mmCIF file of C-alpha atoms in Angstrom:
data_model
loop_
_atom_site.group_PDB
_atom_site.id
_atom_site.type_symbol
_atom_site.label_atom_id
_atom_site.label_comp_id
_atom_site.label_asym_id
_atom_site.label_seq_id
_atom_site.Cartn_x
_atom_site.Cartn_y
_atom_site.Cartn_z
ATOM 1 C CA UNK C 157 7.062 18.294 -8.785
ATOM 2 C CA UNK C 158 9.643 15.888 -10.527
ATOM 3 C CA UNK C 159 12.370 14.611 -8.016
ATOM 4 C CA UNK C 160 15.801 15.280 -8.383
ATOM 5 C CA UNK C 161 18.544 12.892 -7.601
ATOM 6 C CA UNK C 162 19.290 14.242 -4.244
ATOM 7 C CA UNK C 163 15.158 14.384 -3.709
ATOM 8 C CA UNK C 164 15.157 10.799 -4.933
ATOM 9 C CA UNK C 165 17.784 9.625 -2.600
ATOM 10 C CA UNK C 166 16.086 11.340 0.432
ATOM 11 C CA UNK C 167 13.372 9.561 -0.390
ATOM 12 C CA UNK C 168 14.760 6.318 -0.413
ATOM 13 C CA UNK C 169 15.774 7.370 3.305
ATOM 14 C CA UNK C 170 12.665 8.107 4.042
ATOM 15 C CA UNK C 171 10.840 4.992 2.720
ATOM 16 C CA UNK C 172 13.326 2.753 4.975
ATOM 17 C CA UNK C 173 12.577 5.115 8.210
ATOM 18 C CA UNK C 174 10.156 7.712 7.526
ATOM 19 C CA UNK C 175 10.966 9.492 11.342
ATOM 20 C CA UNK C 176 14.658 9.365 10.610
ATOM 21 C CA UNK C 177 15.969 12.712 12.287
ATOM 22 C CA UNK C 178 17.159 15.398 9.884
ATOM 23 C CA UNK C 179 20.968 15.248 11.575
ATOM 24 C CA UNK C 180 21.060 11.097 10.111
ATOM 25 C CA UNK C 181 19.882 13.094 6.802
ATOM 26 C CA UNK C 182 22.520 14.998 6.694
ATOM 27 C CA UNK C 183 25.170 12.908 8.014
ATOM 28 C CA UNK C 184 23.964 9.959 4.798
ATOM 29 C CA UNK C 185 23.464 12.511 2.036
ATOM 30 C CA UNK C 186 26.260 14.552 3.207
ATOM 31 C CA UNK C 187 24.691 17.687 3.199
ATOM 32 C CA UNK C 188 23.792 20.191 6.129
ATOM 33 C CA UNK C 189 21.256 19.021 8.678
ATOM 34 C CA UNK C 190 19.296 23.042 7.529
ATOM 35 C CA UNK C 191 19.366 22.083 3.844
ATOM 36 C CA UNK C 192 18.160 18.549 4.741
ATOM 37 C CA UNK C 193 15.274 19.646 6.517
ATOM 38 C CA UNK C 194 14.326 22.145 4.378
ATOM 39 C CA UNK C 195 14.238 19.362 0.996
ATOM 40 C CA UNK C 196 12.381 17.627 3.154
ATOM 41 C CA UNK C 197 9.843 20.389 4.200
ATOM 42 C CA UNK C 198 9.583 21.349 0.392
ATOM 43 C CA UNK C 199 8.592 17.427 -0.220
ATOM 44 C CA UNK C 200 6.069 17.324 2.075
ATOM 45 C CA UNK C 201 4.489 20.943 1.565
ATOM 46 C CA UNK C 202 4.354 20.291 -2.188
ATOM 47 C CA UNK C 203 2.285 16.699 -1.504
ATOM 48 C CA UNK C 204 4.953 15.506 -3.662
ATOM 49 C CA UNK C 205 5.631 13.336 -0.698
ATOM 50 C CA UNK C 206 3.679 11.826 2.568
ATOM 51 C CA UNK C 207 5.120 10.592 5.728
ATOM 52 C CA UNK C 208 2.472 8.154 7.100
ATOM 53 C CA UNK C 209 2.199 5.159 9.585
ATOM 54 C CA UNK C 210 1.118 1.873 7.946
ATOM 55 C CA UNK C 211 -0.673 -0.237 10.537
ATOM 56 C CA UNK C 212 0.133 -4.094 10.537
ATOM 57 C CA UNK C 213 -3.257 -5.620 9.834
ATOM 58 C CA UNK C 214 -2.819 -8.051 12.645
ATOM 59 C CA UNK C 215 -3.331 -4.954 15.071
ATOM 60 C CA UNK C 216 -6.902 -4.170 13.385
ATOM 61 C CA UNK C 217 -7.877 -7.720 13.141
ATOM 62 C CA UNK C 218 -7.482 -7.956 9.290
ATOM 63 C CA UNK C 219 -7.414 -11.631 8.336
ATOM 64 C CA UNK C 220 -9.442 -11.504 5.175
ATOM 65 C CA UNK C 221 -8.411 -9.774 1.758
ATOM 66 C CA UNK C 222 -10.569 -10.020 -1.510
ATOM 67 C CA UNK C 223 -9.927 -8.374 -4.949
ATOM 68 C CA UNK C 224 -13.454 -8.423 -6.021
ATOM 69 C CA UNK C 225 -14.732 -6.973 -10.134
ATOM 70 C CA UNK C 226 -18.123 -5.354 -10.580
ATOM 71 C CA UNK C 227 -19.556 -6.305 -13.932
ATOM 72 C CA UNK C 228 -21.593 -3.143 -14.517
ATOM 73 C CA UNK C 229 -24.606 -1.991 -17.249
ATOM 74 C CA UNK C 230 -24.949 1.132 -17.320
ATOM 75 C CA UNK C 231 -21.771 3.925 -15.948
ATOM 76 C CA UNK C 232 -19.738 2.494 -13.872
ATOM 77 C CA UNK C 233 -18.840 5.783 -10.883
ATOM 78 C CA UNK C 234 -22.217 5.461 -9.102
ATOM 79 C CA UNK C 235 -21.256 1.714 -8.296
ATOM 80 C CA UNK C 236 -17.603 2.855 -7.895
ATOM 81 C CA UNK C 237 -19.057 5.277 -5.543
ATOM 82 C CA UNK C 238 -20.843 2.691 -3.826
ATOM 83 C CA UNK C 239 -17.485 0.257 -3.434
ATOM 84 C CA UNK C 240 -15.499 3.651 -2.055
ATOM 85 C CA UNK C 241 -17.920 4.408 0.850
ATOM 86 C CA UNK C 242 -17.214 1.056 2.649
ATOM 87 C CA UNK C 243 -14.805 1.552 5.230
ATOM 88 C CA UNK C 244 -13.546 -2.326 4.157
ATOM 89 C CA UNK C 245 -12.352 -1.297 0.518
ATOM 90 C CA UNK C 246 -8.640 -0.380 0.642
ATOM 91 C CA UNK C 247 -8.754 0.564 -3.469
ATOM 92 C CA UNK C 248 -11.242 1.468 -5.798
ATOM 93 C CA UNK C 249 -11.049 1.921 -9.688
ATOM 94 C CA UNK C 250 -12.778 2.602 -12.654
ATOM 95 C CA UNK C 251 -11.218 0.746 -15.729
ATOM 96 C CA UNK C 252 -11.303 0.089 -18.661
ATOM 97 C CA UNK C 253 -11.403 -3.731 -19.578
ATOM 98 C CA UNK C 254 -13.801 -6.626 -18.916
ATOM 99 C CA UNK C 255 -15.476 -5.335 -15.478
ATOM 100 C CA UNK C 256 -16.293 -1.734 -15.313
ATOM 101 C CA UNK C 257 -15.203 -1.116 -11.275
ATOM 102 C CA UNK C 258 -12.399 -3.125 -9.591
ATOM 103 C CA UNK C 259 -11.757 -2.886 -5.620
ATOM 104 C CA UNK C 260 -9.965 -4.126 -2.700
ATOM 105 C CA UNK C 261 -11.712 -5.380 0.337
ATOM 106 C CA UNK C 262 -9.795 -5.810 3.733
ATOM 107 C CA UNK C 263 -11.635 -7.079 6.735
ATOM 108 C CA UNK C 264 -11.776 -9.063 9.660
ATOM 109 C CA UNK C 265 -13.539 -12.610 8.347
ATOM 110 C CA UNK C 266 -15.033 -14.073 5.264
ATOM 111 C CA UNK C 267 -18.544 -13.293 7.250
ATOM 112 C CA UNK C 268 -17.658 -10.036 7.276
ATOM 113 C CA UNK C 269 -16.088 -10.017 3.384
ATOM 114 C CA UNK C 270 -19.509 -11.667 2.488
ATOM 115 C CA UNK C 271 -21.386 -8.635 4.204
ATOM 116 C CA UNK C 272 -18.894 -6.153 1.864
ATOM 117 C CA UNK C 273 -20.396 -8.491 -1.327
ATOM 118 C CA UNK C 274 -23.728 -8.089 -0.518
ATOM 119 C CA UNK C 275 -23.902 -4.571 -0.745
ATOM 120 C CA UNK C 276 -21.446 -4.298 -4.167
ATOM 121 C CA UNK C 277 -24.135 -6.835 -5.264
ATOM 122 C CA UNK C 278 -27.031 -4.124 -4.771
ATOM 123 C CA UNK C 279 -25.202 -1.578 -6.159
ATOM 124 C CA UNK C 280 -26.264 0.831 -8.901
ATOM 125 C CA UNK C 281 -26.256 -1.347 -12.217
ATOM 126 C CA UNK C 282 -24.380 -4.152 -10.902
ATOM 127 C CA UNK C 283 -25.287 -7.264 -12.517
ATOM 128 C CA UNK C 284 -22.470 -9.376 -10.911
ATOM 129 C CA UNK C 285 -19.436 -10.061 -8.866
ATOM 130 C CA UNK C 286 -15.757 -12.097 -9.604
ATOM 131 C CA UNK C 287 -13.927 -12.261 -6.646
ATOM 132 C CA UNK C 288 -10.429 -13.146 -5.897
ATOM 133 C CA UNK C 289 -9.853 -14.705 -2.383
ATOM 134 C CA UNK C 290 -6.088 -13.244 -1.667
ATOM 135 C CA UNK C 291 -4.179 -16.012 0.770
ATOM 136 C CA UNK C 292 -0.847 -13.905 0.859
ATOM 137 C CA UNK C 293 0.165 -10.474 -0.021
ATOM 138 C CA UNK C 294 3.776 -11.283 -1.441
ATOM 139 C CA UNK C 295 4.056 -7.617 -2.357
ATOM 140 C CA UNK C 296 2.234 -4.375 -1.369
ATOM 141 C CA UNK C 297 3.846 -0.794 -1.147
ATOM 142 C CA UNK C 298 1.444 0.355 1.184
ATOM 143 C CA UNK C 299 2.795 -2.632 4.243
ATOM 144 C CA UNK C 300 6.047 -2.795 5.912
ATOM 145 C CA UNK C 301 8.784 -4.654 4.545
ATOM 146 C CA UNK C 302 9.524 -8.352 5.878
ATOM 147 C CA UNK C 303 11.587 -9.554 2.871
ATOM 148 C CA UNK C 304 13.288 -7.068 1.189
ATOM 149 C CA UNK C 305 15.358 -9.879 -0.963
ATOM 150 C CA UNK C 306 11.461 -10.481 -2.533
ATOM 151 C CA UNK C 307 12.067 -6.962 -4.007
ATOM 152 C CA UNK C 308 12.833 -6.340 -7.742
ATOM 153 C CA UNK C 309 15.513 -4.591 -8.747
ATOM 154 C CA UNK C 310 15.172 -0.668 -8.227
ATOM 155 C CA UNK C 311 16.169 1.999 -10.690
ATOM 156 C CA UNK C 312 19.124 3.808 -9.823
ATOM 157 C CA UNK C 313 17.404 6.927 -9.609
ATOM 158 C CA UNK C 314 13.730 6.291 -8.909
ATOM 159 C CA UNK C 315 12.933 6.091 -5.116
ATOM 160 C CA UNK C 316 10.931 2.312 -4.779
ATOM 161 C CA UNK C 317 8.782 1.359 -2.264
ATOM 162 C CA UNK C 318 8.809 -1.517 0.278
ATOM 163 C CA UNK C 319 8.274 -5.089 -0.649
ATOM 164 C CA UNK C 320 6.688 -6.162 2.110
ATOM 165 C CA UNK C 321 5.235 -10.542 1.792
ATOM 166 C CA UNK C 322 3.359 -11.740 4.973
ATOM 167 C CA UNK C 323 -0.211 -14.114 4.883
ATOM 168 C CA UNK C 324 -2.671 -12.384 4.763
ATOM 169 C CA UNK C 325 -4.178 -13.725 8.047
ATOM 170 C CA UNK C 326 -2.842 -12.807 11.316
ATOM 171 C CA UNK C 327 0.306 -14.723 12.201
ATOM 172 C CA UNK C 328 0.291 -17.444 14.674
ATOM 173 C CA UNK C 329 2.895 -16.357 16.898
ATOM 174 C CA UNK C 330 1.043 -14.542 19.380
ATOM 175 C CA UNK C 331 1.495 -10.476 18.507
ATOM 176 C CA UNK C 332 2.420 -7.693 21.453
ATOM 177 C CA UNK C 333 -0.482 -6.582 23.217
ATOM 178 C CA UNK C 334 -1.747 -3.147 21.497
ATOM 179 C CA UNK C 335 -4.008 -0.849 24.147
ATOM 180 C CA UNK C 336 -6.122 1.948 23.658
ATOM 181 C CA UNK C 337 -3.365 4.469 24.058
ATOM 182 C CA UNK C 338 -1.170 2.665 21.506
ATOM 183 C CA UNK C 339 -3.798 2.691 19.328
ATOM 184 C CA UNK C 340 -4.467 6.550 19.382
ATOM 185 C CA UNK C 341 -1.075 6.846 18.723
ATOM 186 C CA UNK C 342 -1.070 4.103 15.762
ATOM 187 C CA UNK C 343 -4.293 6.789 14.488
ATOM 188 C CA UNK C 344 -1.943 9.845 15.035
ATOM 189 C CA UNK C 345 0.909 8.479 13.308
ATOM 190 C CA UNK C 346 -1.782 7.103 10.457
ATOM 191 C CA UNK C 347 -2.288 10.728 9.995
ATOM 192 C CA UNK C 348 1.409 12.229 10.394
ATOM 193 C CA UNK C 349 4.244 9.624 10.587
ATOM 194 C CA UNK C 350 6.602 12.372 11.573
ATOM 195 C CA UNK C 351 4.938 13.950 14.242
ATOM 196 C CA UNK C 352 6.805 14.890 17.138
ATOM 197 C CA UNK C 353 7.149 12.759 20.385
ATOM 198 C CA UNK C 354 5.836 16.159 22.185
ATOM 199 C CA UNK C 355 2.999 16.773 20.163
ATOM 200 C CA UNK C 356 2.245 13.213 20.294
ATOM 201 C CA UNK C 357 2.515 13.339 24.044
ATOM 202 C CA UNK C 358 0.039 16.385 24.086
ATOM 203 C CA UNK C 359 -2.486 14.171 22.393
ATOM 204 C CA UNK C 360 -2.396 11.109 24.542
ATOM 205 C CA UNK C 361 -1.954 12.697 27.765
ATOM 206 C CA UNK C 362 1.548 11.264 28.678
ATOM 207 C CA UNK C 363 4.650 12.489 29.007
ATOM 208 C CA UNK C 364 7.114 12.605 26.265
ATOM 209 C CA UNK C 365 9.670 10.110 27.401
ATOM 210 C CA UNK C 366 6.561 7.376 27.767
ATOM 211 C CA UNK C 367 5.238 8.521 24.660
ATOM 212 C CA UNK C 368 8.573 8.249 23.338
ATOM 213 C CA UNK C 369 8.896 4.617 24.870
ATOM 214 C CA UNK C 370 5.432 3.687 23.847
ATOM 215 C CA UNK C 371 6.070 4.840 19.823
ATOM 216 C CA UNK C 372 9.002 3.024 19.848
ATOM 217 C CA UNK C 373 7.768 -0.429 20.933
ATOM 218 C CA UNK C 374 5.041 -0.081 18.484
ATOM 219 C CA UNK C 375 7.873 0.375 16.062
ATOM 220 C CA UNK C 376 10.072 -2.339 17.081
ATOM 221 C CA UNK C 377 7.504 -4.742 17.325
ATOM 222 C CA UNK C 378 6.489 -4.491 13.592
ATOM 223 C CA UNK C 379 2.859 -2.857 14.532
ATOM 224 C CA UNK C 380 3.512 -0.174 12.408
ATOM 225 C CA UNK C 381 6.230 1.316 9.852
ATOM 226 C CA UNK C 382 6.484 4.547 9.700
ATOM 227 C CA UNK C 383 7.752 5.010 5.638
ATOM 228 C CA UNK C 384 7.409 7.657 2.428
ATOM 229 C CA UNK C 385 4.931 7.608 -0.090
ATOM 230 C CA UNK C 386 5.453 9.186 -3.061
ATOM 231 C CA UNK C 387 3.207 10.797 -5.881
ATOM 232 C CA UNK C 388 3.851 8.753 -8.656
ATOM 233 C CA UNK C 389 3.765 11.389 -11.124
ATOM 234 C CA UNK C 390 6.977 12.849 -9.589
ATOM 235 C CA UNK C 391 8.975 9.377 -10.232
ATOM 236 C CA UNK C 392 7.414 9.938 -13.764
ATOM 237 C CA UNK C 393 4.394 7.517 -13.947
ATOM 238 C CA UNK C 394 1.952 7.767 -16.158
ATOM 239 C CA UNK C 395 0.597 4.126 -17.117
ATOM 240 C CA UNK C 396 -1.453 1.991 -14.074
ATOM 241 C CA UNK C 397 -2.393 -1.054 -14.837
ATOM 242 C CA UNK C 398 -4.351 -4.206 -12.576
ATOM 243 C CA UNK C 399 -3.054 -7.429 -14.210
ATOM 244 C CA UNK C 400 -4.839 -10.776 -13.232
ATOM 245 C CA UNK C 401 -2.681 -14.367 -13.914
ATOM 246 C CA UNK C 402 -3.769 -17.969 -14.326
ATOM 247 C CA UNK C 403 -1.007 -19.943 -13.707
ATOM 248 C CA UNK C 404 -0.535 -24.097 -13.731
ATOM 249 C CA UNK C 405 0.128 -25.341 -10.393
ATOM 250 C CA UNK C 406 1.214 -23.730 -7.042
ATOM 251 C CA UNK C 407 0.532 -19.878 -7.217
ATOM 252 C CA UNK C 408 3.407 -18.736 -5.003
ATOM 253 C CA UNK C 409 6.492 -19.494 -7.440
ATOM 254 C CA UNK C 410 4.480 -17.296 -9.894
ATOM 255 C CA UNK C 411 3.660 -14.738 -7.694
ATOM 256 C CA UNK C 412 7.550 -14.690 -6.549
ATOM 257 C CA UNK C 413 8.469 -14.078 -10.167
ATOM 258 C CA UNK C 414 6.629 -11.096 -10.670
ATOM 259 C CA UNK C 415 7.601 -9.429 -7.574
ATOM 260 C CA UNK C 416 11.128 -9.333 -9.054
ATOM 261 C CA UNK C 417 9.781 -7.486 -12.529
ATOM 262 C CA UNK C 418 10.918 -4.012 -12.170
ATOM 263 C CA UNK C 419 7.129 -1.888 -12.802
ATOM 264 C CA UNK C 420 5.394 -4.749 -9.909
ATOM 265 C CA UNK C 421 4.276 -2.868 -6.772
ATOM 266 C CA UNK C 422 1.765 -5.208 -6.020
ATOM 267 C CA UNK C 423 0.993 -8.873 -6.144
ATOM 268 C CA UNK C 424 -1.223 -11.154 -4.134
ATOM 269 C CA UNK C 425 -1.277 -14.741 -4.435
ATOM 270 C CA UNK C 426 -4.650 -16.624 -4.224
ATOM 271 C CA UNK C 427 -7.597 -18.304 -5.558
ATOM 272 C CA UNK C 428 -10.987 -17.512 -7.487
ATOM 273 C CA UNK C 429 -11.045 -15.563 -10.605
ATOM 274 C CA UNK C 430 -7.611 -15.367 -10.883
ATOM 275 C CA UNK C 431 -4.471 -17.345 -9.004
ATOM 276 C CA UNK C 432 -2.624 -13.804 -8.995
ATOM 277 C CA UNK C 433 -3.457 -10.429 -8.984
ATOM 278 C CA UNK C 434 -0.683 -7.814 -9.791
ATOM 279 C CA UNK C 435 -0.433 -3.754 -10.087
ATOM 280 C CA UNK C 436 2.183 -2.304 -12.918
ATOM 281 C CA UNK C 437 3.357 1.070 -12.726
ATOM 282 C CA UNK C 438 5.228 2.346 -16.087
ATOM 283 C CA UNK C 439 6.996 5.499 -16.891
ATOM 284 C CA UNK C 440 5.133 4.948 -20.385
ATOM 285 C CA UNK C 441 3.376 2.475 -22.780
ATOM 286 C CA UNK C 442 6.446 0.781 -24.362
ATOM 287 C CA UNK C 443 7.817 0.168 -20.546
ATOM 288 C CA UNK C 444 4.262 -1.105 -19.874
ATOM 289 C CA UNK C 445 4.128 -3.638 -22.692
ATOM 290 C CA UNK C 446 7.739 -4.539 -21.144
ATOM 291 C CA UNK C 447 6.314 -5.810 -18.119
ATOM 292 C CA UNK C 448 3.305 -7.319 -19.384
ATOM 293 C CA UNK C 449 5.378 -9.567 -21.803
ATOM 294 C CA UNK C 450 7.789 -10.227 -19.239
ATOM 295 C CA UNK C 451 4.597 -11.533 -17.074
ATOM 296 C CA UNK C 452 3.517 -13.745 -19.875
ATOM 297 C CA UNK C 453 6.493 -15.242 -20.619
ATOM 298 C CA UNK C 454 6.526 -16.418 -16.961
ATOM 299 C CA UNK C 455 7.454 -19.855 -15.999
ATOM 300 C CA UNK C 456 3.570 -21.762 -14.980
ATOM 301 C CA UNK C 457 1.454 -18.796 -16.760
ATOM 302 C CA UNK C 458 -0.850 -19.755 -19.184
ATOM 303 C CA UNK C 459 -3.384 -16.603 -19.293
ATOM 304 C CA UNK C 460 -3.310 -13.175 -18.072
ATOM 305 C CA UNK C 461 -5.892 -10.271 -17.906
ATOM 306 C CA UNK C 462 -5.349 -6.774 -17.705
ATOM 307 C CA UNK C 463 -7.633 -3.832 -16.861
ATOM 308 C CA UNK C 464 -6.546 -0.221 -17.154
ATOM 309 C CA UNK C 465 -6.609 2.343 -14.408
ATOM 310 C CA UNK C 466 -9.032 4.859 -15.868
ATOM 311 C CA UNK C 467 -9.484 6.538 -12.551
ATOM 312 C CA UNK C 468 -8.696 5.654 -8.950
ATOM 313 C CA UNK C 469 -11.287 6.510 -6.967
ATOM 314 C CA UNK C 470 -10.126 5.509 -3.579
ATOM 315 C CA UNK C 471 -6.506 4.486 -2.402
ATOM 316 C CA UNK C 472 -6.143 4.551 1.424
ATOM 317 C CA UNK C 473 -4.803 1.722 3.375
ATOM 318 C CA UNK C 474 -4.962 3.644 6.856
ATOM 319 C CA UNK C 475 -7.698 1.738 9.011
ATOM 320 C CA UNK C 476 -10.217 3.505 11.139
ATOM 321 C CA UNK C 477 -8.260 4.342 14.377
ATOM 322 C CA UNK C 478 -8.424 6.802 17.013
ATOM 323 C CA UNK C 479 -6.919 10.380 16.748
#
């Protein structure tokens, strides 16, 4: 299903505040609060759309974040298949470019991310690893937003996501304390971002207006941001590309750069095979090649990789919580 421009700005709504109540709908798109709630009904029965929370990684314990390529002989799936069962990987892709299998790792220490690279290792017809060692995730569309100015410039009429940049690591300031019934609650809205403060209550076994007061801290306190996602296809992408940069001195003013470059929904700043790793989304190949020249023409790059998507195998970046 291919958004419209009233879809596409409902959207946008959504991706800021993805509980906003259908009467602030209506009252922004000027429209009636029915006919807002029934676009968004239509978005979200059609999958065209998904209304999730996106858990801070700081409540899980996430301080370590790897980008690691499988150099495969043989097909590449069964090790693909391999990289997807692991509760730690976030993304998994076949390609096609240098390594056969690329994939995301998340997890709580580099003991634990050299556990995850033991078993790629043994995997079927893997005859190697390259890893890249994120330090800072200066964009992501699947984290909440902490600098929106970091963004690129939107297209007037394609709904973008967030662009979130926080380390990697926990923070240092001391987080709010998350218990076991905020954390069923973080699972529930994992799993439905828009569910209802009574059914939520039902689940937890609290009344609505402590439920209500519990969701809401978790909110305020940046544990979780409750946001869109939307299908690419329906914003009209059809090119997915992983881009890896090698750039002369610091990392981060390179990595800022291509956060601005409209087709960027993810870059990560760090160290290893590559000083930055980058996702492009394009509406087709000549807006593709757009981007990737625009990334080698970059002030401090001096080499860049690419690897197409061939097939995503895995993309979730819920974490294993309680429902």
């Amino acid at each position: 299903m291919k958004l419209d421009a009233f879809d596409a700005a409902l959207v946008r709504e959504l991706q800021q505040d993805g509980r906003v109540s259908y009467q602030r709908l209506a009252e922004s798109l000027g429209v009636s609060r029915e006919a807002a709630r029934a676009r968004v009904h239509r978005l979200l029965e059609s999958g065209t759309v998904r209304v999730v929370g996106i858990v801070r990684p700081w409540v899980v314990g996430i301080g370590a974040v790897a980008h690691v390529s499988l150099d495969v002989e043989g097909p590449g799936r069964p090790a693909a298949e391999v990289a997807a069962a692991r509760p730690a990987s976030s993304f998994v892709s076949c390609t096609a470019g240098a390594r056969a299998v690329v994939a995301e790792l998340r997890v709580a220490d580099e003991a634990a991310l050299e556990r995850e690279f033991a078993v790629l290792r043994s995997a079927p017809g893997v005859r190697g690893i390259e890893v890249f060692r994120c330090t800072r995730l200066v964009r992501d569309a699947y984290s909440p937003a902490t600098h929106p100015a970091a963004a690129p410039e939107p297209a007037a009429d394609v709904p973008q996501a967030p662009a979130p940049s926080f380390p990697a690591a926990p923070a240092v300031e001391r987080p709010p304390a998350v218990d076991e019934v905020d954390r069923t609650l973080l699972g529930l809205l994992q799993a439905d971002g828009r569910a209802s403060f009574a059914a939520l209550a039902e689940r937890v076994g609290l009344s609505q207006p402590a439920t209500r007061a519990r969701v809401l801290r978790l909110l305020q306190s940046g544990a979780v941001h409750v946001t869109g996602l939307v299908d690419s296809r329906a914003v009209g992408v059809r090119e997915a590309v992983g881009v890896g940069l090698t750039v002369r001195g610091g990392a981060a003013a390179a990595a800022a750069a291509a956060a601005r470059l409209p087709g960027i929904n993810y870059v990560a700043a760090g160290y290893g095979r590559f000083d930055v790793v980058c996702g492009v989304d394009a509406t087709d190949r000549p807006a593709l090649l757009a981007t990737l020249d625009s990334l080698r023409a970059s002030a401090g790059v001096v080499r860049l990789e690419s690897w197409y998507h061939l097939e995503i195998v895995k993309e979730s970046y819920a974490y294993d919580l309680p429902v």
